[in-house]
Amino acid sequence: MDVKIAPSWKALLANEFEQAYFQQLAQFVRQEYQTQTIYPPAKLIFNAFEQCAVDEVKVVILGQDPYHGAGQAHGLCFSVNDGIAIPPSLINIFKEIQQDLGQPFPQNGNLERWAKQGVLLLNAILTVRANEAASHRNQGWEQFTDAVIRQLAQTRENIVFLLWGKYAQDKGKVIDKTKHLVLTSAHPSPLSARSFFGNRHFSQTNDYLTRMGKTPIIW
């Protein structure tokens, strides 16, 4: 089927779009957008892929599903639109960056600046009903994003995967750790942030990228 996604990803995932589960998923998502309030806006479902071509991916951060409040989600995990209050998990991510790298606390929670440097900000589930967290779970998105991770891990080398929390770590089990750097820790949610703080994932990421001859990320 013809999926409106960035060309490099369309080529990588072409086989996935022909699978029966994806056809059913597409039908479900279309129906949801017609009958419910769904986030992010339909044109931004694949925003993470638009912002970061396959060959430009240096880092993958895995989230779970989009923010379900008005105006928040724009297709990048943990990120919110300009002018939207920074959510608690992202505040904790910024605190860790501040402690790890000594950088000032950002003025907004829009992470497009990361995506444009090669950080794929991938949610496991790409759509959600307004005010209903995880409402599009088990509809096929998880299978699709598993394929994204698997294809990236198999066809590329020396990517840093940041897996925060058990959900992301389980999803990352297909990654070959001899080809990539996999960093794990607790989730930055306020419920587990005490164990997230001090993981130094941002300096470790940049040290690895530098060793691999790649430009480090300006976090």
Short mmCIF file of C-alpha atoms in Angstrom, two decimals:
data_model
loop_
_atom_site.label_atom_id
_atom_site.label_comp_id
_atom_site.label_asym_id
_atom_site.label_seq_id
_atom_site.Cartn_x
_atom_site.Cartn_y
_atom_site.Cartn_z
CA MET A 1 0.00 0.00 0.00
CA ASP A 2 1.09 3.59 -0.53
CA VAL A 3 2.14 4.99 2.85
CA LYS A 4 3.11 8.66 3.08
CA ILE A 5 6.46 8.30 4.82
CA ALA A 6 9.92 9.66 4.05
CA PRO A 7 11.44 7.93 0.97
CA SER A 8 14.42 6.34 2.76
CA TRP A 9 12.09 4.71 5.29
CA LYS A 10 9.59 3.72 2.62
CA ALA A 11 12.33 1.74 0.90
CA LEU A 12 13.56 0.14 4.13
CA LEU A 13 10.09 -0.86 5.31
CA ALA A 14 8.41 -1.60 1.96
CA ASN A 15 7.74 -5.23 2.85
CA GLU A 16 6.10 -4.22 6.13
CA PHE A 17 3.49 -2.05 4.41
CA GLU A 18 2.24 -5.04 2.43
CA GLN A 19 1.64 -7.22 5.48
CA ALA A 20 -1.94 -8.04 6.49
CA TYR A 21 -1.46 -6.62 10.00
CA PHE A 22 -0.41 -3.25 8.59
CA GLN A 23 -3.43 -3.13 6.26
CA GLN A 24 -5.67 -3.76 9.26
CA LEU A 25 -3.79 -1.16 11.30
CA ALA A 26 -4.18 1.45 8.56
CA GLN A 27 -7.91 0.76 8.37
CA PHE A 28 -8.26 1.06 12.15
CA VAL A 29 -6.29 4.33 12.28
CA ARG A 30 -8.29 5.87 9.42
CA GLN A 31 -11.55 5.00 11.17
CA GLU A 32 -10.30 6.44 14.47
CA TYR A 33 -9.33 9.78 12.89
CA GLN A 34 -12.76 9.98 11.28
CA THR A 35 -14.73 9.28 14.46
CA GLN A 36 -12.53 10.32 17.43
CA THR A 37 -10.08 13.03 18.47
CA ILE A 38 -6.69 11.43 17.82
CA TYR A 39 -3.15 12.65 18.46
CA PRO A 40 -0.84 13.56 16.87
CA PRO A 41 -2.45 15.28 13.86
CA ALA A 42 -2.62 12.72 11.04
CA LYS A 43 0.03 14.48 8.97
CA LEU A 44 2.51 14.06 11.86
CA ILE A 45 2.07 10.33 12.55
CA PHE A 46 5.41 9.62 10.83
CA ASN A 47 7.11 12.87 11.86
CA ALA A 48 10.02 11.03 13.53
CA PHE A 49 10.87 9.50 10.15
CA GLU A 50 10.42 12.78 8.26
CA GLN A 51 12.88 14.53 10.56
CA CYS A 52 15.58 11.86 10.40
CA ALA A 53 16.42 9.82 7.27
CA VAL A 54 17.60 6.22 7.63
CA ASP A 55 21.24 6.97 6.79
CA GLU A 56 21.31 9.89 9.24
CA VAL A 57 20.25 7.94 12.32
CA LYS A 58 22.93 8.03 15.01
CA VAL A 59 20.80 7.58 18.12
CA VAL A 60 17.42 5.93 18.78
CA ILE A 61 15.33 6.88 21.82
CA LEU A 62 12.30 4.64 22.43
CA GLY A 63 9.09 5.92 23.98
CA GLN A 64 5.77 4.18 24.52
CA ASP A 65 2.84 6.10 23.04
CA PRO A 66 2.10 9.75 22.20
CA TYR A 67 1.01 12.35 24.74
CA HIS A 68 -2.79 12.37 24.85
CA GLY A 69 -3.39 16.00 25.84
CA ALA A 70 -4.42 18.76 23.41
CA GLY A 71 -1.55 20.26 21.42
CA GLN A 72 1.19 18.13 22.96
CA ALA A 73 2.03 15.28 20.57
CA HIS A 74 3.74 15.96 17.25
CA GLY A 75 5.14 12.57 16.32
CA LEU A 76 8.41 12.60 18.30
CA CYS A 77 8.66 10.64 21.54
CA PHE A 78 9.02 12.70 24.74
CA SER A 79 8.77 15.90 22.66
CA VAL A 80 6.03 18.55 22.75
CA ASN A 81 5.16 21.44 20.47
CA ASP A 82 6.51 24.93 21.10
CA GLY A 83 4.48 26.80 23.70
CA ILE A 84 3.35 23.63 25.50
CA ALA A 85 4.36 23.02 29.12
CA ILE A 86 7.28 20.59 29.39
CA PRO A 87 5.97 17.21 30.66
CA PRO A 88 7.44 15.65 33.83
CA SER A 89 9.47 12.89 32.11
CA LEU A 90 11.05 15.40 29.75
CA ILE A 91 11.85 17.71 32.65
CA ASN A 92 13.77 14.82 34.20
CA ILE A 93 15.57 14.12 30.92
CA PHE A 94 16.63 17.78 30.78
CA LYS A 95 17.77 17.61 34.43
CA GLU A 96 19.98 14.63 33.63
CA ILE A 97 21.47 16.44 30.63
CA GLN A 98 22.13 19.44 32.86
CA GLN A 99 23.90 17.25 35.45
CA ASP A 100 25.72 15.12 32.89
CA LEU A 101 26.90 17.78 30.45
CA GLY A 102 26.51 21.05 32.36
CA GLN A 103 24.16 22.45 29.75
CA PRO A 104 21.49 25.05 30.61
CA PHE A 105 17.90 23.90 31.01
CA PRO A 106 16.06 24.34 27.66
CA GLN A 107 13.33 26.92 27.24
CA ASN A 108 10.93 24.51 25.51
CA GLY A 109 10.26 20.80 25.06
CA ASN A 110 10.41 20.67 21.27
CA LEU A 111 13.03 18.03 20.42
CA GLU A 112 13.09 18.62 16.66
CA ARG A 113 16.56 20.02 17.26
CA TRP A 114 17.66 16.51 18.29
CA ALA A 115 15.89 14.81 15.39
CA LYS A 116 17.63 17.04 12.87
CA GLN A 117 20.98 15.88 14.29
CA GLY A 118 20.20 12.18 13.78
CA VAL A 119 18.19 11.21 16.87
CA LEU A 120 15.22 8.99 15.94
CA LEU A 121 12.57 9.75 18.56
CA LEU A 122 10.43 6.65 18.14
CA ASN A 123 7.29 5.78 20.05
CA ALA A 124 6.29 2.11 20.07
CA ILE A 125 2.70 3.19 19.34
CA LEU A 126 2.28 6.12 16.97
CA THR A 127 -1.30 7.26 17.65
CA VAL A 128 -3.61 7.70 20.67
CA ARG A 129 -7.13 8.85 21.49
CA ALA A 130 -7.46 12.16 23.30
CA ASN A 131 -7.23 11.72 27.07
CA GLU A 132 -6.95 7.91 26.80
CA ALA A 133 -3.37 6.76 27.35
CA ALA A 134 -2.41 3.57 25.48
CA SER A 135 -5.81 3.48 23.74
CA HIS A 136 -4.21 2.31 20.46
CA ARG A 137 -2.24 -0.50 22.08
CA ASN A 138 -2.28 -3.92 20.39
CA GLN A 139 -3.61 -2.65 17.07
CA GLY A 140 -0.40 -3.33 15.12
CA TRP A 141 1.81 -0.34 15.82
CA GLU A 142 4.06 -2.38 18.11
CA GLN A 143 4.71 -4.91 15.34
CA PHE A 144 5.52 -2.10 12.92
CA THR A 145 7.96 -0.35 15.26
CA ASP A 146 9.57 -3.70 16.14
CA ALA A 147 10.29 -3.98 12.42
CA VAL A 148 11.76 -0.46 12.37
CA ILE A 149 14.17 -1.36 15.17
CA ARG A 150 15.05 -4.72 13.64
CA GLN A 151 15.73 -3.25 10.18
CA LEU A 152 17.83 -0.42 11.59
CA ALA A 153 19.82 -2.78 13.79
CA GLN A 154 20.44 -5.20 10.90
CA THR A 155 21.24 -2.74 8.11
CA ARG A 156 23.20 -0.09 10.02
CA GLU A 157 26.15 -0.14 12.43
CA ASN A 158 27.29 1.92 15.41
CA ILE A 159 23.90 3.36 16.40
CA VAL A 160 23.30 4.25 20.07
CA PHE A 161 20.02 2.86 21.41
CA LEU A 162 18.74 4.51 24.61
CA LEU A 163 16.30 2.13 26.29
CA TRP A 164 14.66 3.62 29.37
CA GLY A 165 12.39 1.35 31.39
CA LYS A 166 11.45 -2.32 30.98
CA TYR A 167 9.08 -1.72 28.06
CA ALA A 168 11.79 -0.16 25.90
CA GLN A 169 14.36 -2.72 27.02
CA ASP A 170 12.10 -5.62 26.03
CA LYS A 171 11.51 -4.00 22.66
CA GLY A 172 15.26 -3.65 22.13
CA LYS A 173 16.13 -7.32 22.66
CA VAL A 174 16.59 -7.81 18.90
CA ILE A 175 19.53 -5.37 18.78
CA ASP A 176 22.98 -6.88 18.21
CA LYS A 177 25.15 -5.35 20.94
CA THR A 178 28.32 -6.19 19.03
CA LYS A 179 27.25 -3.81 16.24
CA HIS A 180 25.61 -1.07 18.32
CA LEU A 181 25.83 0.62 21.73
CA VAL A 182 22.79 -0.21 23.87
CA LEU A 183 22.38 1.88 27.03
CA THR A 184 19.66 0.97 29.53
CA SER A 185 18.31 2.57 32.69
CA ALA A 186 15.10 3.27 34.57
CA HIS A 187 12.45 5.39 32.84
CA PRO A 188 12.61 9.17 33.42
CA SER A 189 9.02 9.20 34.69
CA PRO A 190 8.67 10.77 38.16
CA LEU A 191 7.76 7.26 39.39
CA SER A 192 11.25 5.91 38.59
CA ALA A 193 13.40 8.98 37.95
CA ARG A 194 15.46 8.45 41.09
CA SER A 195 17.05 5.48 39.31
CA PHE A 196 17.21 7.35 35.98
CA PHE A 197 19.29 10.21 37.33
CA GLY A 198 23.01 9.67 37.07
CA ASN A 199 22.88 7.29 34.11
CA ARG A 200 25.12 9.66 32.12
CA HIS A 201 23.63 8.36 28.88
CA PHE A 202 24.12 11.66 27.06
CA SER A 203 27.86 11.93 27.65
CA GLN A 204 28.29 8.19 26.98
CA THR A 205 26.40 8.60 23.69
CA ASN A 206 28.60 11.48 22.59
CA ASP A 207 31.80 9.70 23.63
CA TYR A 208 30.80 6.68 21.54
CA LEU A 209 29.79 8.76 18.51
CA THR A 210 33.11 10.59 18.68
CA ARG A 211 35.02 7.29 18.83
CA MET A 212 33.08 6.11 15.78
CA GLY A 213 34.08 9.24 13.86
CA LYS A 214 30.59 10.78 14.04
CA THR A 215 29.58 14.27 15.12
CA PRO A 216 28.28 14.22 18.71
CA ILE A 217 24.74 15.43 19.50
CA ILE A 218 24.19 18.93 20.88
CA TRP A 219 21.68 17.92 23.54
#
